[in-house]
Amino acid sequence: MPGMRRPFVTAATALAVCTATALTLGTTGPAAAAGTAPQATRHTADEPSLTGSAKLQRRPGDNVHFRIDAHGFADKAHGTFSVSHHFGKVWGGHFKGRIDCLVTGGPVAVATGIVTESHFKDAPGLPHIGDLRGKRFGFTVLDNGKKDRLGYSWAVDGLPKNSVGKCLSSAPFETLAKGDYTVHHWMPPRGMK
């Protein structure tokens, strides 16, 4: 399937550019995580954005939804996110929070946010999530028309437990059952010496 490799190479290249930008910008540490109250969402043409919502492609009864509304560049980003995951009627919950970083590279966006509300219902034999408030999680989106993909920072861990640095997440490995994301790429002009 040689034709299948090109979108993945493109996404990997864009993700590498986003990660390099985030590493160059650095993080500001836990003091920034405390932050202030969320700002009202505003958007201008001269800023990156990531907007949309989707249901992930999963087995019947395993329902995962993501909603992201992020605007602004790097650590000046603002907006909101929410994630819900329900397995049948016995286990599940949601968490939501405020965006604290956003970088884009072509059709790929990486955003992070601090959880401000978290509620999960435990069930025997299913994972215990606990309280996620105050943790920073990352989200990556590949805006590929009606074939968007999404990734999240807890992909390797399996459960949302560990915070990540600003604008860090995994590759967009999940496919969508329905929904759509829009990435507006923008970078500030680079100064000349």
PDB file of C-alpha atoms in Angstrom:
ATOM      1  CA  MET A   1       0.000   0.000   0.000  1.00  0.00           C
ATOM      2  CA  PRO A   2       2.523   2.637  -1.095  1.00  0.00           C
ATOM      3  CA  GLY A   3      -0.263   5.246  -1.518  1.00  0.00           C
ATOM      4  CA  MET A   4      -1.164   4.961   2.180  1.00  0.00           C
ATOM      5  CA  ARG A   5       2.279   6.084   3.373  1.00  0.00           C
ATOM      6  CA  ARG A   6       2.142   9.626   1.994  1.00  0.00           C
ATOM      7  CA  PRO A   7      -0.566  10.978   4.394  1.00  0.00           C
ATOM      8  CA  PHE A   8       1.258   9.441   7.345  1.00  0.00           C
ATOM      9  CA  VAL A   9       4.607  10.909   6.248  1.00  0.00           C
ATOM     10  CA  THR A  10       2.951  14.296   5.775  1.00  0.00           C
ATOM     11  CA  ALA A  11       1.310  14.092   9.206  1.00  0.00           C
ATOM     12  CA  ALA A  12       4.533  12.929  10.858  1.00  0.00           C
ATOM     13  CA  THR A  13       6.472  15.790   9.253  1.00  0.00           C
ATOM     14  CA  ALA A  14       3.880  18.351  10.350  1.00  0.00           C
ATOM     15  CA  LEU A  15       3.819  16.882  13.851  1.00  0.00           C
ATOM     16  CA  ALA A  16       7.618  17.088  14.026  1.00  0.00           C
ATOM     17  CA  VAL A  17       7.442  20.774  13.039  1.00  0.00           C
ATOM     18  CA  CYS A  18       4.822  21.424  15.741  1.00  0.00           C
ATOM     19  CA  THR A  19       6.855  19.600  18.374  1.00  0.00           C
ATOM     20  CA  ALA A  20      10.032  21.453  17.419  1.00  0.00           C
ATOM     21  CA  THR A  21       8.155  24.747  17.700  1.00  0.00           C
ATOM     22  CA  ALA A  22       6.797  23.789  21.120  1.00  0.00           C
ATOM     23  CA  LEU A  23      10.252  22.759  22.332  1.00  0.00           C
ATOM     24  CA  THR A  24      11.720  26.020  21.049  1.00  0.00           C
ATOM     25  CA  LEU A  25       9.043  28.005  22.863  1.00  0.00           C
ATOM     26  CA  GLY A  26       9.520  26.012  26.046  1.00  0.00           C
ATOM     27  CA  THR A  27       7.131  25.662  28.936  1.00  0.00           C
ATOM     28  CA  THR A  28       6.506  28.014  31.787  1.00  0.00           C
ATOM     29  CA  GLY A  29       6.035  25.414  34.522  1.00  0.00           C
ATOM     30  CA  PRO A  30       3.372  24.768  37.138  1.00  0.00           C
ATOM     31  CA  ALA A  31       2.797  28.424  37.907  1.00  0.00           C
ATOM     32  CA  ALA A  32       1.241  28.903  34.474  1.00  0.00           C
ATOM     33  CA  ALA A  33      -0.927  25.810  34.943  1.00  0.00           C
ATOM     34  CA  ALA A  34      -2.784  27.518  37.798  1.00  0.00           C
ATOM     35  CA  GLY A  35      -3.635  30.403  35.413  1.00  0.00           C
ATOM     36  CA  THR A  36      -6.746  32.507  35.594  1.00  0.00           C
ATOM     37  CA  ALA A  37     -10.357  31.952  34.645  1.00  0.00           C
ATOM     38  CA  PRO A  38     -11.020  30.936  31.031  1.00  0.00           C
ATOM     39  CA  GLN A  39     -11.302  33.791  28.549  1.00  0.00           C
ATOM     40  CA  ALA A  40     -14.183  34.250  26.158  1.00  0.00           C
ATOM     41  CA  THR A  41     -13.377  32.570  22.849  1.00  0.00           C
ATOM     42  CA  ARG A  42     -12.344  35.010  20.156  1.00  0.00           C
ATOM     43  CA  HIS A  43     -10.837  34.372  16.730  1.00  0.00           C
ATOM     44  CA  THR A  44      -8.949  36.453  14.225  1.00  0.00           C
ATOM     45  CA  ALA A  45      -7.522  35.482  10.854  1.00  0.00           C
ATOM     46  CA  ASP A  46      -4.002  36.119  12.193  1.00  0.00           C
ATOM     47  CA  GLU A  47      -3.943  33.309  14.720  1.00  0.00           C
ATOM     48  CA  PRO A  48      -3.989  29.528  14.594  1.00  0.00           C
ATOM     49  CA  SER A  49      -7.129  27.650  15.560  1.00  0.00           C
ATOM     50  CA  LEU A  50      -8.412  24.129  16.101  1.00  0.00           C
ATOM     51  CA  THR A  51     -12.169  23.661  16.307  1.00  0.00           C
ATOM     52  CA  GLY A  52     -14.590  20.791  16.081  1.00  0.00           C
ATOM     53  CA  SER A  53     -15.968  17.691  17.722  1.00  0.00           C
ATOM     54  CA  ALA A  54     -16.034  14.001  16.925  1.00  0.00           C
ATOM     55  CA  LYS A  55     -16.945  10.513  18.043  1.00  0.00           C
ATOM     56  CA  LEU A  56     -14.070   8.020  17.754  1.00  0.00           C
ATOM     57  CA  GLN A  57     -14.385   4.802  15.746  1.00  0.00           C
ATOM     58  CA  ARG A  58     -14.790   2.101  18.417  1.00  0.00           C
ATOM     59  CA  ARG A  59     -16.680  -1.141  19.037  1.00  0.00           C
ATOM     60  CA  PRO A  60     -20.418  -0.862  19.773  1.00  0.00           C
ATOM     61  CA  GLY A  61     -20.997   0.275  23.366  1.00  0.00           C
ATOM     62  CA  ASP A  62     -17.581   1.978  23.647  1.00  0.00           C
ATOM     63  CA  ASN A  63     -18.421   5.658  23.134  1.00  0.00           C
ATOM     64  CA  VAL A  64     -15.642   8.267  23.088  1.00  0.00           C
ATOM     65  CA  HIS A  65     -16.252  11.920  22.176  1.00  0.00           C
ATOM     66  CA  PHE A  66     -13.819  14.876  21.946  1.00  0.00           C
ATOM     67  CA  ARG A  67     -14.698  18.563  21.521  1.00  0.00           C
ATOM     68  CA  ILE A  68     -11.982  21.208  21.065  1.00  0.00           C
ATOM     69  CA  ASP A  69     -12.287  24.974  20.571  1.00  0.00           C
ATOM     70  CA  ALA A  70      -8.766  26.441  20.637  1.00  0.00           C
ATOM     71  CA  HIS A  71      -7.522  29.791  19.310  1.00  0.00           C
ATOM     72  CA  GLY A  72      -4.273  31.722  19.644  1.00  0.00           C
ATOM     73  CA  PHE A  73      -0.578  30.973  19.275  1.00  0.00           C
ATOM     74  CA  ALA A  74       1.531  28.880  21.662  1.00  0.00           C
ATOM     75  CA  ASP A  75       1.095  29.792  25.323  1.00  0.00           C
ATOM     76  CA  LYS A  76      -1.206  32.711  24.405  1.00  0.00           C
ATOM     77  CA  ALA A  77      -3.838  30.186  23.268  1.00  0.00           C
ATOM     78  CA  HIS A  78      -7.274  30.075  24.873  1.00  0.00           C
ATOM     79  CA  GLY A  79     -10.464  28.099  24.551  1.00  0.00           C
ATOM     80  CA  THR A  80     -11.987  24.916  25.910  1.00  0.00           C
ATOM     81  CA  PHE A  81     -11.973  21.150  25.470  1.00  0.00           C
ATOM     82  CA  SER A  82     -14.103  18.255  26.671  1.00  0.00           C
ATOM     83  CA  VAL A  83     -13.693  14.487  26.553  1.00  0.00           C
ATOM     84  CA  SER A  84     -16.274  11.836  27.421  1.00  0.00           C
ATOM     85  CA  HIS A  85     -15.823   8.071  27.495  1.00  0.00           C
ATOM     86  CA  HIS A  86     -18.592   5.614  28.330  1.00  0.00           C
ATOM     87  CA  PHE A  87     -18.464   1.848  28.137  1.00  0.00           C
ATOM     88  CA  GLY A  88     -22.041   0.631  28.114  1.00  0.00           C
ATOM     89  CA  LYS A  89     -24.134   1.964  30.984  1.00  0.00           C
ATOM     90  CA  VAL A  90     -21.875   0.763  33.803  1.00  0.00           C
ATOM     91  CA  TRP A  91     -18.640   2.739  33.395  1.00  0.00           C
ATOM     92  CA  GLY A  92     -17.728   6.171  32.145  1.00  0.00           C
ATOM     93  CA  GLY A  93     -17.568   9.852  32.635  1.00  0.00           C
ATOM     94  CA  HIS A  94     -16.132  13.057  31.305  1.00  0.00           C
ATOM     95  CA  PHE A  95     -13.545  15.732  31.866  1.00  0.00           C
ATOM     96  CA  LYS A  96     -13.228  19.237  30.477  1.00  0.00           C
ATOM     97  CA  GLY A  97     -10.995  22.220  30.832  1.00  0.00           C
ATOM     98  CA  ARG A  98      -9.273  25.262  29.395  1.00  0.00           C
ATOM     99  CA  ILE A  99      -6.768  25.363  26.537  1.00  0.00           C
ATOM    100  CA  ASP A 100      -3.288  26.638  27.473  1.00  0.00           C
ATOM    101  CA  CYS A 101      -1.246  26.049  24.289  1.00  0.00           C
ATOM    102  CA  LEU A 102      -1.790  25.604  20.543  1.00  0.00           C
ATOM    103  CA  VAL A 103       0.614  25.205  17.620  1.00  0.00           C
ATOM    104  CA  THR A 104      -0.164  24.255  14.034  1.00  0.00           C
ATOM    105  CA  GLY A 105       1.794  22.929  11.085  1.00  0.00           C
ATOM    106  CA  GLY A 106      -0.210  22.769   7.878  1.00  0.00           C
ATOM    107  CA  PRO A 107      -3.186  20.453   8.512  1.00  0.00           C
ATOM    108  CA  VAL A 108      -1.925  19.326  11.944  1.00  0.00           C
ATOM    109  CA  ALA A 109      -2.627  21.016  15.275  1.00  0.00           C
ATOM    110  CA  VAL A 110      -1.324  20.199  18.746  1.00  0.00           C
ATOM    111  CA  ALA A 111      -3.130  21.675  21.740  1.00  0.00           C
ATOM    112  CA  THR A 112      -2.922  21.178  25.486  1.00  0.00           C
ATOM    113  CA  GLY A 113      -5.259  22.110  28.263  1.00  0.00           C
ATOM    114  CA  ILE A 114      -5.693  21.974  32.029  1.00  0.00           C
ATOM    115  CA  VAL A 115      -8.594  19.891  33.366  1.00  0.00           C
ATOM    116  CA  THR A 116     -11.017  22.003  35.420  1.00  0.00           C
ATOM    117  CA  GLU A 117     -13.865  19.488  35.846  1.00  0.00           C
ATOM    118  CA  SER A 118     -13.733  15.708  36.072  1.00  0.00           C
ATOM    119  CA  HIS A 119     -16.285  13.008  36.861  1.00  0.00           C
ATOM    120  CA  PHE A 120     -16.009   9.256  36.265  1.00  0.00           C
ATOM    121  CA  LYS A 121     -18.193   6.382  37.502  1.00  0.00           C
ATOM    122  CA  ASP A 122     -16.225   3.260  38.428  1.00  0.00           C
ATOM    123  CA  ALA A 123     -17.358  -0.306  37.783  1.00  0.00           C
ATOM    124  CA  PRO A 124     -15.875  -3.661  38.876  1.00  0.00           C
ATOM    125  CA  GLY A 125     -13.256  -4.946  36.463  1.00  0.00           C
ATOM    126  CA  LEU A 126     -12.985  -1.637  34.578  1.00  0.00           C
ATOM    127  CA  PRO A 127     -10.287   1.057  34.985  1.00  0.00           C
ATOM    128  CA  HIS A 128     -10.377   3.516  37.877  1.00  0.00           C
ATOM    129  CA  ILE A 129      -9.804   7.038  36.526  1.00  0.00           C
ATOM    130  CA  GLY A 130     -10.011   9.202  39.655  1.00  0.00           C
ATOM    131  CA  ASP A 131      -9.972  12.994  39.822  1.00  0.00           C
ATOM    132  CA  LEU A 132      -8.133  14.566  36.885  1.00  0.00           C
ATOM    133  CA  ARG A 133      -8.509  18.219  37.896  1.00  0.00           C
ATOM    134  CA  GLY A 134      -5.321  20.243  37.525  1.00  0.00           C
ATOM    135  CA  LYS A 135      -3.670  17.843  35.056  1.00  0.00           C
ATOM    136  CA  ARG A 136      -2.542  18.924  31.598  1.00  0.00           C
ATOM    137  CA  PHE A 137      -3.406  16.696  28.635  1.00  0.00           C
ATOM    138  CA  GLY A 138      -2.570  17.036  24.956  1.00  0.00           C
ATOM    139  CA  PHE A 139      -4.590  16.600  21.773  1.00  0.00           C
ATOM    140  CA  THR A 140      -3.356  16.253  18.180  1.00  0.00           C
ATOM    141  CA  VAL A 141      -5.591  16.592  15.125  1.00  0.00           C
ATOM    142  CA  LEU A 142      -4.889  15.881  11.461  1.00  0.00           C
ATOM    143  CA  ASP A 143      -7.463  17.868   9.453  1.00  0.00           C
ATOM    144  CA  ASN A 144      -7.801  15.667   6.374  1.00  0.00           C
ATOM    145  CA  GLY A 145     -11.180  16.694   4.976  1.00  0.00           C
ATOM    146  CA  LYS A 146     -13.767  14.117   6.029  1.00  0.00           C
ATOM    147  CA  LYS A 147     -11.047  11.643   7.092  1.00  0.00           C
ATOM    148  CA  ASP A 148      -9.672  13.509  10.111  1.00  0.00           C
ATOM    149  CA  ARG A 149      -7.596  11.744  12.751  1.00  0.00           C
ATOM    150  CA  LEU A 150      -7.069  12.477  16.454  1.00  0.00           C
ATOM    151  CA  GLY A 151      -4.426  11.619  19.038  1.00  0.00           C
ATOM    152  CA  TYR A 152      -4.119  12.296  22.762  1.00  0.00           C
ATOM    153  CA  SER A 153      -1.289  12.422  25.260  1.00  0.00           C
ATOM    154  CA  TRP A 154      -2.356   9.382  27.296  1.00  0.00           C
ATOM    155  CA  ALA A 155      -2.185   7.036  24.266  1.00  0.00           C
ATOM    156  CA  VAL A 156       0.908   5.219  25.574  1.00  0.00           C
ATOM    157  CA  ASP A 157      -0.308   5.108  29.199  1.00  0.00           C
ATOM    158  CA  GLY A 158      -3.758   3.813  28.242  1.00  0.00           C
ATOM    159  CA  LEU A 159      -5.464   5.989  30.871  1.00  0.00           C
ATOM    160  CA  PRO A 160      -5.452   9.764  31.353  1.00  0.00           C
ATOM    161  CA  LYS A 161      -3.179   9.933  34.403  1.00  0.00           C
ATOM    162  CA  ASN A 162       0.073  11.804  33.616  1.00  0.00           C
ATOM    163  CA  SER A 163       0.351  15.498  32.787  1.00  0.00           C
ATOM    164  CA  VAL A 164       2.433  16.596  29.807  1.00  0.00           C
ATOM    165  CA  GLY A 165       4.302  19.783  28.892  1.00  0.00           C
ATOM    166  CA  LYS A 166       2.610  22.546  26.947  1.00  0.00           C
ATOM    167  CA  CYS A 167       1.771  21.726  23.307  1.00  0.00           C
ATOM    168  CA  LEU A 168       2.818  18.071  23.571  1.00  0.00           C
ATOM    169  CA  SER A 169       0.727  15.084  22.492  1.00  0.00           C
ATOM    170  CA  SER A 170       0.848  11.849  20.495  1.00  0.00           C
ATOM    171  CA  ALA A 171       0.507  11.243  16.773  1.00  0.00           C
ATOM    172  CA  PRO A 172      -3.097  11.385  15.480  1.00  0.00           C
ATOM    173  CA  PHE A 173      -3.706   7.620  15.434  1.00  0.00           C
ATOM    174  CA  GLU A 174      -7.474   7.407  16.082  1.00  0.00           C
ATOM    175  CA  THR A 175     -10.034   7.421  13.267  1.00  0.00           C
ATOM    176  CA  LEU A 176     -13.388   9.168  13.553  1.00  0.00           C
ATOM    177  CA  ALA A 177     -16.803   7.520  13.302  1.00  0.00           C
ATOM    178  CA  LYS A 178     -18.417  10.938  12.826  1.00  0.00           C
ATOM    179  CA  GLY A 179     -17.608  14.594  13.300  1.00  0.00           C
ATOM    180  CA  ASP A 180     -15.082  16.995  11.863  1.00  0.00           C
ATOM    181  CA  TYR A 181     -12.185  19.194  12.927  1.00  0.00           C
ATOM    182  CA  THR A 182     -10.887  22.349  11.292  1.00  0.00           C
ATOM    183  CA  VAL A 183      -7.254  23.417  11.637  1.00  0.00           C
ATOM    184  CA  HIS A 184      -6.353  26.971  10.632  1.00  0.00           C
ATOM    185  CA  HIS A 185      -2.576  27.145  10.294  1.00  0.00           C
ATOM    186  CA  TRP A 186      -0.804  30.364  11.186  1.00  0.00           C
ATOM    187  CA  MET A 187       2.668  31.213  12.460  1.00  0.00           C
ATOM    188  CA  PRO A 188       3.894  34.651  13.515  1.00  0.00           C
ATOM    189  CA  PRO A 189       6.397  36.339  11.191  1.00  0.00           C
ATOM    190  CA  ARG A 190       9.985  35.499  12.054  1.00  0.00           C
ATOM    191  CA  GLY A 191      12.169  38.498  12.869  1.00  0.00           C
ATOM    192  CA  MET A 192      15.243  39.231  10.778  1.00  0.00           C
ATOM    193  CA  LYS A 193      18.565  40.261  12.292  1.00  0.00           C
TER     194      LYS A 193
END
